[in-house]
Amino acid sequence: MGLTSETTVYVMAALAAVSVALLVWWWPRFARQGLLQVLGRLVALGTTQVVIIAAFACWLNSSYQFFGSWGELFGHVETAPVGVTQAGDYGGTGTVNGVAVKGALVQPATDEQLSRVSGLPTGPAAVNGRVESVKVIGRRTGVVDPAFVYLPPQYFQKAYQRQRFPVIVALSGYPGSIFNLAQYLRVSQTAGTLQKSGQMQPTIMVMIRPTIAPPRDTECVDVPGGPQTETFLAKDLPDALKSAYRVGHDASAWGVMGYSSGGSCALQLTMRDPHVFTTAAALSPDYKVKDDATTGNLFGNGPERIERINSHDLMWRLKHLPVPDVSVLVAESKHGERGYPQTQAFIKAVRAPMRVVSIQPEHGSHNFPTWVQEMPPALKWMNQQLTFPQDVVPRHHKKKGVVVADPQKPGHDPLRADGPEPTPTTRTRR
């Protein structure tokens, strides 16, 4: 039985009901005086409470997909399979253990979670788009992280067959999952509606969790001697997506957003890695990464610990380091969320060339209804910042097993099997 399956929930509910019934049935026998009877009452009460709590936890996890498997719950994280080879050309295919896949660094995954998401596009992909369930494999970190990828209708249309697309990476909070992003934050559904109505340019949406070593909350930190979360999100993830999808190569086509700790991660990535992400939207973020019971020691020990802590304190960075040329959006309710004063301080601390805008509802809470309300304006604002890539996928001709780039394309290098590197655009709409 899978951790998130309905069967597990029903079995645990049945065990809880049986435990309560047995407690009632056997209680008269424990009512006598004596040490054994007292111990029996304590054991019976404790067992019944544990089973009831476990049943409720299973139901809650099944509804919100905090942990996708028993292995994740107990900290056993999947690692990259042996023999992974990168695709020969962008958007092509490779093989892993003899099985053809769409890019070796992005592999097909089961649709168990995706099948439970409502409102996803159906019918012809060239008309309505498509959401894919995949596994992203970190070439540097060895991390294997599940993801949903929304591809707009234009991605499948002949007129766009050589066109690259901008990308927005959506990050869940802790201990959230990609299911939460798809079902409760409505990332792909909202983006699809905005794009169909012309309020947003065709954009690939990638839903992924920053929790790469569950159940530990690693935030967006490369932990000394531990999980390398920032490396995975800032290096492995873009490389994997570029190997499997027609996405822009220039940072001006890449944005990242998230809610709660995912929003904090979006700000961290954009300010620390502006050569990867130039735009961020953070819904109810924090502005400093701290150690707590869920994170453990994120910054290591020794003389470099303070330096690592400061580097992940965004207010410290704004005061002491050069300001990156990026655009960020922060969202926080004036009443109902405790982070409003910190958000105001962050806005005041931002200086050129960095740009900041905000969404500040009068009332709201740290929950999905508030973030869903903020999603459309956040996505429309990100759309205005991201550049629709001007570079295109090189046209190739295959002859007797040799891949040759289009000789009419400027910059053709016959020594490169994958053709010339596309020239990134430098135009950015602000």
PDB file of N, CA and C in Angstrom, residues 232-316:
ATOM      1  N   PHE A 232      21.220  22.224  -7.047  1.00  0.00           N
ATOM      2  CA  PHE A 232      20.214  21.489  -7.819  1.00  0.00           C
ATOM      3  C   PHE A 232      19.270  22.441  -8.539  1.00  0.00           C
ATOM      4  N   LEU A 233      18.771  23.462  -7.829  1.00  0.00           N
ATOM      5  CA  LEU A 233      17.775  24.357  -8.407  1.00  0.00           C
ATOM      6  C   LEU A 233      18.381  25.380  -9.369  1.00  0.00           C
ATOM      7  N   ALA A 234      19.609  25.831  -9.107  1.00  0.00           N
ATOM      8  CA  ALA A 234      20.217  26.881  -9.926  1.00  0.00           C
ATOM      9  C   ALA A 234      21.065  26.331 -11.069  1.00  0.00           C
ATOM     10  N   LYS A 235      21.471  25.062 -10.994  1.00  0.00           N
ATOM     11  CA  LYS A 235      22.328  24.504 -12.034  1.00  0.00           C
ATOM     12  C   LYS A 235      21.739  23.236 -12.651  1.00  0.00           C
ATOM     13  N   ASP A 236      21.443  22.249 -11.812  1.00  0.00           N
ATOM     14  CA  ASP A 236      20.955  20.971 -12.343  1.00  0.00           C
ATOM     15  C   ASP A 236      19.600  21.110 -13.028  1.00  0.00           C
ATOM     16  N   LEU A 237      18.672  21.818 -12.384  1.00  0.00           N
ATOM     17  CA  LEU A 237      17.334  21.948 -12.949  1.00  0.00           C
ATOM     18  C   LEU A 237      17.340  22.664 -14.294  1.00  0.00           C
ATOM     19  N   PRO A 238      17.974  23.832 -14.437  1.00  0.00           N
ATOM     20  CA  PRO A 238      18.015  24.469 -15.761  1.00  0.00           C
ATOM     21  C   PRO A 238      18.680  23.598 -16.819  1.00  0.00           C
ATOM     22  N   ASP A 239      19.783  22.928 -16.461  1.00  0.00           N
ATOM     23  CA  ASP A 239      20.449  22.058 -17.428  1.00  0.00           C
ATOM     24  C   ASP A 239      19.534  20.930 -17.887  1.00  0.00           C
ATOM     25  N   ALA A 240      18.818  20.343 -16.936  1.00  0.00           N
ATOM     26  CA  ALA A 240      17.920  19.239 -17.279  1.00  0.00           C
ATOM     27  C   ALA A 240      16.793  19.710 -18.195  1.00  0.00           C
ATOM     28  N   LEU A 241      16.217  20.858 -17.886  1.00  0.00           N
ATOM     29  CA  LEU A 241      15.116  21.369 -18.707  1.00  0.00           C
ATOM     30  C   LEU A 241      15.597  21.739 -20.103  1.00  0.00           C
ATOM     31  N   LYS A 242      16.793  22.313 -20.187  1.00  0.00           N
ATOM     32  CA  LYS A 242      17.331  22.669 -21.507  1.00  0.00           C
ATOM     33  C   LYS A 242      17.637  21.435 -22.343  1.00  0.00           C
ATOM     34  N   SER A 243      17.900  20.318 -21.689  1.00  0.00           N
ATOM     35  CA  SER A 243      18.204  19.097 -22.425  1.00  0.00           C
ATOM     36  C   SER A 243      16.960  18.401 -22.947  1.00  0.00           C
ATOM     37  N   ALA A 244      15.796  18.770 -22.423  1.00  0.00           N
ATOM     38  CA  ALA A 244      14.582  18.031 -22.779  1.00  0.00           C
ATOM     39  C   ALA A 244      13.503  18.886 -23.433  1.00  0.00           C
ATOM     40  N   TYR A 245      13.533  20.195 -23.210  1.00  0.00           N
ATOM     41  CA  TYR A 245      12.462  21.060 -23.727  1.00  0.00           C
ATOM     42  C   TYR A 245      13.063  22.247 -24.482  1.00  0.00           C
ATOM     43  N   ARG A 246      12.240  22.850 -25.310  1.00  0.00           N
ATOM     44  CA  ARG A 246      12.664  24.030 -26.060  1.00  0.00           C
ATOM     45  C   ARG A 246      12.468  25.271 -25.182  1.00  0.00           C
ATOM     46  N   VAL A 247      13.414  25.497 -24.317  1.00  0.00           N
ATOM     47  CA  VAL A 247      13.348  26.624 -23.393  1.00  0.00           C
ATOM     48  C   VAL A 247      14.454  27.615 -23.723  1.00  0.00           C
ATOM     49  N   GLY A 248      14.260  28.866 -23.348  1.00  0.00           N
ATOM     50  CA  GLY A 248      15.249  29.889 -23.602  1.00  0.00           C
ATOM     51  C   GLY A 248      16.547  29.617 -22.870  1.00  0.00           C
ATOM     52  N   HIS A 249      17.661  30.046 -23.463  1.00  0.00           N
ATOM     53  CA  HIS A 249      18.965  29.837 -22.852  1.00  0.00           C
ATOM     54  C   HIS A 249      19.430  31.038 -22.052  1.00  0.00           C
ATOM     55  N   ASP A 250      18.893  32.208 -22.305  1.00  0.00           N
ATOM     56  CA  ASP A 250      19.329  33.408 -21.612  1.00  0.00           C
ATOM     57  C   ASP A 250      18.532  33.583 -20.329  1.00  0.00           C
ATOM     58  N   ALA A 251      19.175  34.138 -19.308  1.00  0.00           N
ATOM     59  CA  ALA A 251      18.522  34.306 -18.007  1.00  0.00           C
ATOM     60  C   ALA A 251      17.301  35.205 -18.076  1.00  0.00           C
ATOM     61  N   SER A 252      17.228  36.086 -19.075  1.00  0.00           N
ATOM     62  CA  SER A 252      16.086  36.987 -19.197  1.00  0.00           C
ATOM     63  C   SER A 252      14.792  36.237 -19.499  1.00  0.00           C
ATOM     64  N   ALA A 253      14.887  34.964 -19.868  1.00  0.00           N
ATOM     65  CA  ALA A 253      13.704  34.149 -20.152  1.00  0.00           C
ATOM     66  C   ALA A 253      13.334  33.244 -18.987  1.00  0.00           C
ATOM     67  N   TRP A 254      14.020  33.390 -17.839  1.00  0.00           N
ATOM     68  CA  TRP A 254      13.805  32.494 -16.710  1.00  0.00           C
ATOM     69  C   TRP A 254      13.343  33.264 -15.480  1.00  0.00           C
ATOM     70  N   GLY A 255      12.242  32.787 -14.885  1.00  0.00           N
ATOM     71  CA  GLY A 255      11.741  33.343 -13.644  1.00  0.00           C
ATOM     72  C   GLY A 255      11.442  32.226 -12.659  1.00  0.00           C
ATOM     73  N   VAL A 256      11.313  32.581 -11.388  1.00  0.00           N
ATOM     74  CA  VAL A 256      11.021  31.601 -10.346  1.00  0.00           C
ATOM     75  C   VAL A 256      10.057  32.225  -9.358  1.00  0.00           C
ATOM     76  N   MET A 257       9.088  31.438  -8.900  1.00  0.00           N
ATOM     77  CA  MET A 257       8.107  31.920  -7.947  1.00  0.00           C
ATOM     78  C   MET A 257       7.838  30.832  -6.912  1.00  0.00           C
ATOM     79  N   GLY A 258       7.184  31.210  -5.823  1.00  0.00           N
ATOM     80  CA  GLY A 258       6.850  30.230  -4.807  1.00  0.00           C
ATOM     81  C   GLY A 258       6.032  30.847  -3.698  1.00  0.00           C
ATOM     82  N   TYR A 259       5.513  29.975  -2.836  1.00  0.00           N
ATOM     83  CA  TYR A 259       4.739  30.439  -1.683  1.00  0.00           C
ATOM     84  C   TYR A 259       5.433  29.986  -0.399  1.00  0.00           C
ATOM     85  N   SER A 260       5.286  30.772   0.661  1.00  0.00           N
ATOM     86  CA  SER A 260       5.877  30.476   1.963  1.00  0.00           C
ATOM     87  C   SER A 260       7.382  30.272   1.803  1.00  0.00           C
ATOM     88  N   SER A 261       7.924  29.143   2.278  1.00  0.00           N
ATOM     89  CA  SER A 261       9.369  28.935   2.141  1.00  0.00           C
ATOM     90  C   SER A 261       9.779  28.801   0.686  1.00  0.00           C
ATOM     91  N   GLY A 262       8.844  28.393  -0.194  1.00  0.00           N
ATOM     92  CA  GLY A 262       9.135  28.392  -1.629  1.00  0.00           C
ATOM     93  C   GLY A 262       9.310  29.795  -2.170  1.00  0.00           C
ATOM     94  N   GLY A 263       8.565  30.760  -1.614  1.00  0.00           N
ATOM     95  CA  GLY A 263       8.756  32.151  -1.986  1.00  0.00           C
ATOM     96  C   GLY A 263      10.084  32.688  -1.492  1.00  0.00           C
ATOM     97  N   SER A 264      10.471  32.287  -0.275  1.00  0.00           N
ATOM     98  CA  SER A 264      11.787  32.667   0.236  1.00  0.00           C
ATOM     99  C   SER A 264      12.873  32.133  -0.681  1.00  0.00           C
ATOM    100  N   CYS A 265      12.692  30.888  -1.130  1.00  0.00           N
ATOM    101  CA  CYS A 265      13.665  30.266  -2.025  1.00  0.00           C
ATOM    102  C   CYS A 265      13.730  31.005  -3.356  1.00  0.00           C
ATOM    103  N   ALA A 266      12.585  31.449  -3.857  1.00  0.00           N
ATOM    104  CA  ALA A 266      12.570  32.186  -5.131  1.00  0.00           C
ATOM    105  C   ALA A 266      13.390  33.464  -5.021  1.00  0.00           C
ATOM    106  N   LEU A 267      13.246  34.198  -3.924  1.00  0.00           N
ATOM    107  CA  LEU A 267      14.044  35.412  -3.731  1.00  0.00           C
ATOM    108  C   LEU A 267      15.527  35.090  -3.593  1.00  0.00           C
ATOM    109  N   GLN A 268      15.828  34.042  -2.821  1.00  0.00           N
ATOM    110  CA  GLN A 268      17.221  33.647  -2.633  1.00  0.00           C
ATOM    111  C   GLN A 268      17.870  33.312  -3.970  1.00  0.00           C
ATOM    112  N   LEU A 269      17.187  32.503  -4.795  1.00  0.00           N
ATOM    113  CA  LEU A 269      17.761  32.094  -6.071  1.00  0.00           C
ATOM    114  C   LEU A 269      17.998  33.288  -6.986  1.00  0.00           C
ATOM    115  N   THR A 270      17.045  34.200  -7.037  1.00  0.00           N
ATOM    116  CA  THR A 270      17.155  35.332  -7.952  1.00  0.00           C
ATOM    117  C   THR A 270      18.246  36.301  -7.515  1.00  0.00           C
ATOM    118  N   MET A 271      18.354  36.567  -6.227  1.00  0.00           N
ATOM    119  CA  MET A 271      19.363  37.511  -5.753  1.00  0.00           C
ATOM    120  C   MET A 271      20.750  36.894  -5.683  1.00  0.00           C
ATOM    121  N   ARG A 272      20.838  35.584  -5.469  1.00  0.00           N
ATOM    122  CA  ARG A 272      22.131  34.917  -5.378  1.00  0.00           C
ATOM    123  C   ARG A 272      22.609  34.385  -6.731  1.00  0.00           C
ATOM    124  N   ASP A 273      21.664  34.092  -7.627  1.00  0.00           N
ATOM    125  CA  ASP A 273      22.002  33.513  -8.929  1.00  0.00           C
ATOM    126  C   ASP A 273      21.323  34.298 -10.063  1.00  0.00           C
ATOM    127  N   PRO A 274      21.624  35.595 -10.187  1.00  0.00           N
ATOM    128  CA  PRO A 274      20.950  36.415 -11.206  1.00  0.00           C
ATOM    129  C   PRO A 274      21.328  36.031 -12.631  1.00  0.00           C
ATOM    130  N   HIS A 275      22.391  35.241 -12.795  1.00  0.00           N
ATOM    131  CA  HIS A 275      22.763  34.764 -14.124  1.00  0.00           C
ATOM    132  C   HIS A 275      21.876  33.611 -14.564  1.00  0.00           C
ATOM    133  N   VAL A 276      21.041  33.107 -13.647  1.00  0.00           N
ATOM    134  CA  VAL A 276      20.119  32.003 -13.956  1.00  0.00           C
ATOM    135  C   VAL A 276      18.683  32.503 -13.998  1.00  0.00           C
ATOM    136  N   PHE A 277      18.272  33.230 -12.951  1.00  0.00           N
ATOM    137  CA  PHE A 277      16.913  33.761 -12.845  1.00  0.00           C
ATOM    138  C   PHE A 277      16.987  35.282 -12.724  1.00  0.00           C
ATOM    139  N   THR A 278      16.214  35.970 -13.535  1.00  0.00           N
ATOM    140  CA  THR A 278      16.209  37.438 -13.466  1.00  0.00           C
ATOM    141  C   THR A 278      14.923  37.985 -12.860  1.00  0.00           C
ATOM    142  N   THR A 279      13.955  37.116 -12.596  1.00  0.00           N
ATOM    143  CA  THR A 279      12.654  37.563 -12.103  1.00  0.00           C
ATOM    144  C   THR A 279      12.158  36.601 -11.035  1.00  0.00           C
ATOM    145  N   ALA A 280      11.591  37.131  -9.953  1.00  0.00           N
ATOM    146  CA  ALA A 280      11.043  36.294  -8.888  1.00  0.00           C
ATOM    147  C   ALA A 280       9.733  36.870  -8.396  1.00  0.00           C
ATOM    148  N   ALA A 281       8.813  35.985  -8.036  1.00  0.00           N
ATOM    149  CA  ALA A 281       7.578  36.372  -7.354  1.00  0.00           C
ATOM    150  C   ALA A 281       7.485  35.536  -6.088  1.00  0.00           C
ATOM    151  N   ALA A 282       7.441  36.202  -4.936  1.00  0.00           N
ATOM    152  CA  ALA A 282       7.457  35.517  -3.653  1.00  0.00           C
ATOM    153  C   ALA A 282       6.171  35.832  -2.887  1.00  0.00           C
ATOM    154  N   LEU A 283       5.378  34.800  -2.621  1.00  0.00           N
ATOM    155  CA  LEU A 283       4.129  34.960  -1.901  1.00  0.00           C
ATOM    156  C   LEU A 283       4.357  34.568  -0.439  1.00  0.00           C
ATOM    157  N   SER A 284       4.230  35.516   0.450  1.00  0.00           N
ATOM    158  CA  SER A 284       4.423  35.320   1.896  1.00  0.00           C
ATOM    159  C   SER A 284       5.791  34.740   2.223  1.00  0.00           C
ATOM    160  N   PRO A 285       6.867  35.393   1.791  1.00  0.00           N
ATOM    161  CA  PRO A 285       8.205  34.828   2.026  1.00  0.00           C
ATOM    162  C   PRO A 285       8.794  35.281   3.357  1.00  0.00           C
ATOM    163  N   ASP A 286       9.906  34.630   3.715  1.00  0.00           N
ATOM    164  CA  ASP A 286      10.817  35.147   4.733  1.00  0.00           C
ATOM    165  C   ASP A 286      12.020  35.727   3.997  1.00  0.00           C
ATOM    166  N   TYR A 287      12.797  36.522   4.705  1.00  0.00           N
ATOM    167  CA  TYR A 287      13.922  37.195   4.061  1.00  0.00           C
ATOM    168  C   TYR A 287      15.270  36.770   4.654  1.00  0.00           C
ATOM    169  N   LYS A 288      15.211  35.755   5.513  1.00  0.00           N
ATOM    170  CA  LYS A 288      16.420  35.237   6.129  1.00  0.00           C
ATOM    171  C   LYS A 288      16.230  33.754   6.401  1.00  0.00           C
ATOM    172  N   VAL A 289      17.240  32.961   6.096  1.00  0.00           N
ATOM    173  CA  VAL A 289      17.204  31.527   6.371  1.00  0.00           C
ATOM    174  C   VAL A 289      17.790  31.280   7.750  1.00  0.00           C
ATOM    175  N   LYS A 290      17.051  30.536   8.565  1.00  0.00           N
ATOM    176  CA  LYS A 290      17.491  30.249   9.925  1.00  0.00           C
ATOM    177  C   LYS A 290      17.446  28.744  10.185  1.00  0.00           C
ATOM    178  N   ASP A 291      18.300  28.298  11.082  1.00  0.00           N
ATOM    179  CA  ASP A 291      18.241  26.917  11.549  1.00  0.00           C
ATOM    180  C   ASP A 291      17.039  26.739  12.470  1.00  0.00           C
ATOM    181  N   ASP A 292      16.338  25.618  12.345  1.00  0.00           N
ATOM    182  CA  ASP A 292      15.289  25.273  13.281  1.00  0.00           C
ATOM    183  C   ASP A 292      15.188  23.753  13.358  1.00  0.00           C
ATOM    184  N   ALA A 293      14.136  23.260  14.002  1.00  0.00           N
ATOM    185  CA  ALA A 293      14.005  21.823  14.219  1.00  0.00           C
ATOM    186  C   ALA A 293      13.848  21.052  12.917  1.00  0.00           C
ATOM    187  N   THR A 294      13.265  21.678  11.890  1.00  0.00           N
ATOM    188  CA  THR A 294      13.051  20.970  10.622  1.00  0.00           C
ATOM    189  C   THR A 294      14.253  21.055   9.694  1.00  0.00           C
ATOM    190  N   THR A 295      15.113  22.060   9.877  1.00  0.00           N
ATOM    191  CA  THR A 295      16.247  22.250   8.977  1.00  0.00           C
ATOM    192  C   THR A 295      17.520  21.575   9.473  1.00  0.00           C
ATOM    193  N   GLY A 296      17.670  21.480  10.793  1.00  0.00           N
ATOM    194  CA  GLY A 296      18.953  21.059  11.320  1.00  0.00           C
ATOM    195  C   GLY A 296      19.988  22.138  11.072  1.00  0.00           C
ATOM    196  N   ASN A 297      21.243  21.767  11.087  1.00  0.00           N
ATOM    197  CA  ASN A 297      22.335  22.710  10.877  1.00  0.00           C
ATOM    198  C   ASN A 297      22.542  22.915   9.381  1.00  0.00           C
ATOM    199  N   LEU A 298      22.091  24.051   8.852  1.00  0.00           N
ATOM    200  CA  LEU A 298      22.190  24.335   7.422  1.00  0.00           C
ATOM    201  C   LEU A 298      23.529  24.929   7.020  1.00  0.00           C
ATOM    202  N   PHE A 299      24.253  25.529   7.970  1.00  0.00           N
ATOM    203  CA  PHE A 299      25.412  26.342   7.600  1.00  0.00           C
ATOM    204  C   PHE A 299      26.742  25.782   8.098  1.00  0.00           C
ATOM    205  N   GLY A 300      26.708  24.611   8.713  1.00  0.00           N
ATOM    206  CA  GLY A 300      27.950  24.013   9.167  1.00  0.00           C
ATOM    207  C   GLY A 300      28.535  24.731  10.361  1.00  0.00           C
ATOM    208  N   ASN A 301      29.768  24.383  10.687  1.00  0.00           N
ATOM    209  CA  ASN A 301      30.452  24.977  11.827  1.00  0.00           C
ATOM    210  C   ASN A 301      31.755  25.622  11.352  1.00  0.00           C
ATOM    211  N   GLY A 302      32.486  26.172  12.277  1.00  0.00           N
ATOM    212  CA  GLY A 302      33.761  26.759  11.922  1.00  0.00           C
ATOM    213  C   GLY A 302      33.657  28.229  11.584  1.00  0.00           C
ATOM    214  N   PRO A 303      34.774  28.804  11.155  1.00  0.00           N
ATOM    215  CA  PRO A 303      34.838  30.264  10.923  1.00  0.00           C
ATOM    216  C   PRO A 303      33.962  30.741   9.771  1.00  0.00           C
ATOM    217  N   GLU A 304      33.580  29.848   8.831  1.00  0.00           N
ATOM    218  CA  GLU A 304      32.786  30.265   7.682  1.00  0.00           C
ATOM    219  C   GLU A 304      31.281  30.236   7.950  1.00  0.00           C
ATOM    220  N   ARG A 305      30.882  29.782   9.118  1.00  0.00           N
ATOM    221  CA  ARG A 305      29.443  29.665   9.413  1.00  0.00           C
ATOM    222  C   ARG A 305      28.746  31.028   9.341  1.00  0.00           C
ATOM    223  N   ILE A 306      29.323  32.041   9.992  1.00  0.00           N
ATOM    224  CA  ILE A 306      28.699  33.371  10.013  1.00  0.00           C
ATOM    225  C   ILE A 306      28.584  33.921   8.593  1.00  0.00           C
ATOM    226  N   GLU A 307      29.613  33.713   7.795  1.00  0.00           N
ATOM    227  CA  GLU A 307      29.584  34.193   6.412  1.00  0.00           C
ATOM    228  C   GLU A 307      28.448  33.514   5.627  1.00  0.00           C
ATOM    229  N   ARG A 308      28.265  32.225   5.837  1.00  0.00           N
ATOM    230  CA  ARG A 308      27.183  31.511   5.149  1.00  0.00           C
ATOM    231  C   ARG A 308      25.817  32.022   5.607  1.00  0.00           C
ATOM    232  N   ILE A 309      25.685  32.243   6.899  1.00  0.00           N
ATOM    233  CA  ILE A 309      24.406  32.753   7.421  1.00  0.00           C
ATOM    234  C   ILE A 309      24.097  34.113   6.817  1.00  0.00           C
ATOM    235  N   ASN A 310      25.074  35.000   6.800  1.00  0.00           N
ATOM    236  CA  ASN A 310      24.859  36.337   6.240  1.00  0.00           C
ATOM    237  C   ASN A 310      24.512  36.299   4.760  1.00  0.00           C
ATOM    238  N   SER A 311      25.139  35.389   4.038  1.00  0.00           N
ATOM    239  CA  SER A 311      24.897  35.337   2.595  1.00  0.00           C
ATOM    240  C   SER A 311      23.481  34.925   2.258  1.00  0.00           C
ATOM    241  N   HIS A 312      22.790  34.276   3.211  1.00  0.00           N
ATOM    242  CA  HIS A 312      21.388  33.895   3.000  1.00  0.00           C
ATOM    243  C   HIS A 312      20.433  34.823   3.751  1.00  0.00           C
ATOM    244  N   ASP A 313      20.935  35.936   4.233  1.00  0.00           N
ATOM    245  CA  ASP A 313      20.112  36.983   4.838  1.00  0.00           C
ATOM    246  C   ASP A 313      19.972  38.092   3.794  1.00  0.00           C
ATOM    247  N   LEU A 314      18.789  38.202   3.185  1.00  0.00           N
ATOM    248  CA  LEU A 314      18.612  39.115   2.057  1.00  0.00           C
ATOM    249  C   LEU A 314      18.762  40.572   2.476  1.00  0.00           C
ATOM    250  N   MET A 315      18.353  40.910   3.681  1.00  0.00           N
ATOM    251  CA  MET A 315      18.534  42.284   4.145  1.00  0.00           C
ATOM    252  C   MET A 315      20.026  42.597   4.299  1.00  0.00           C
ATOM    253  N   TRP A 316      20.794  41.646   4.785  1.00  0.00           N
ATOM    254  CA  TRP A 316      22.244  41.834   4.903  1.00  0.00           C
ATOM    255  C   TRP A 316      22.867  41.996   3.532  1.00  0.00           C
TER     256      TRP A 316
END
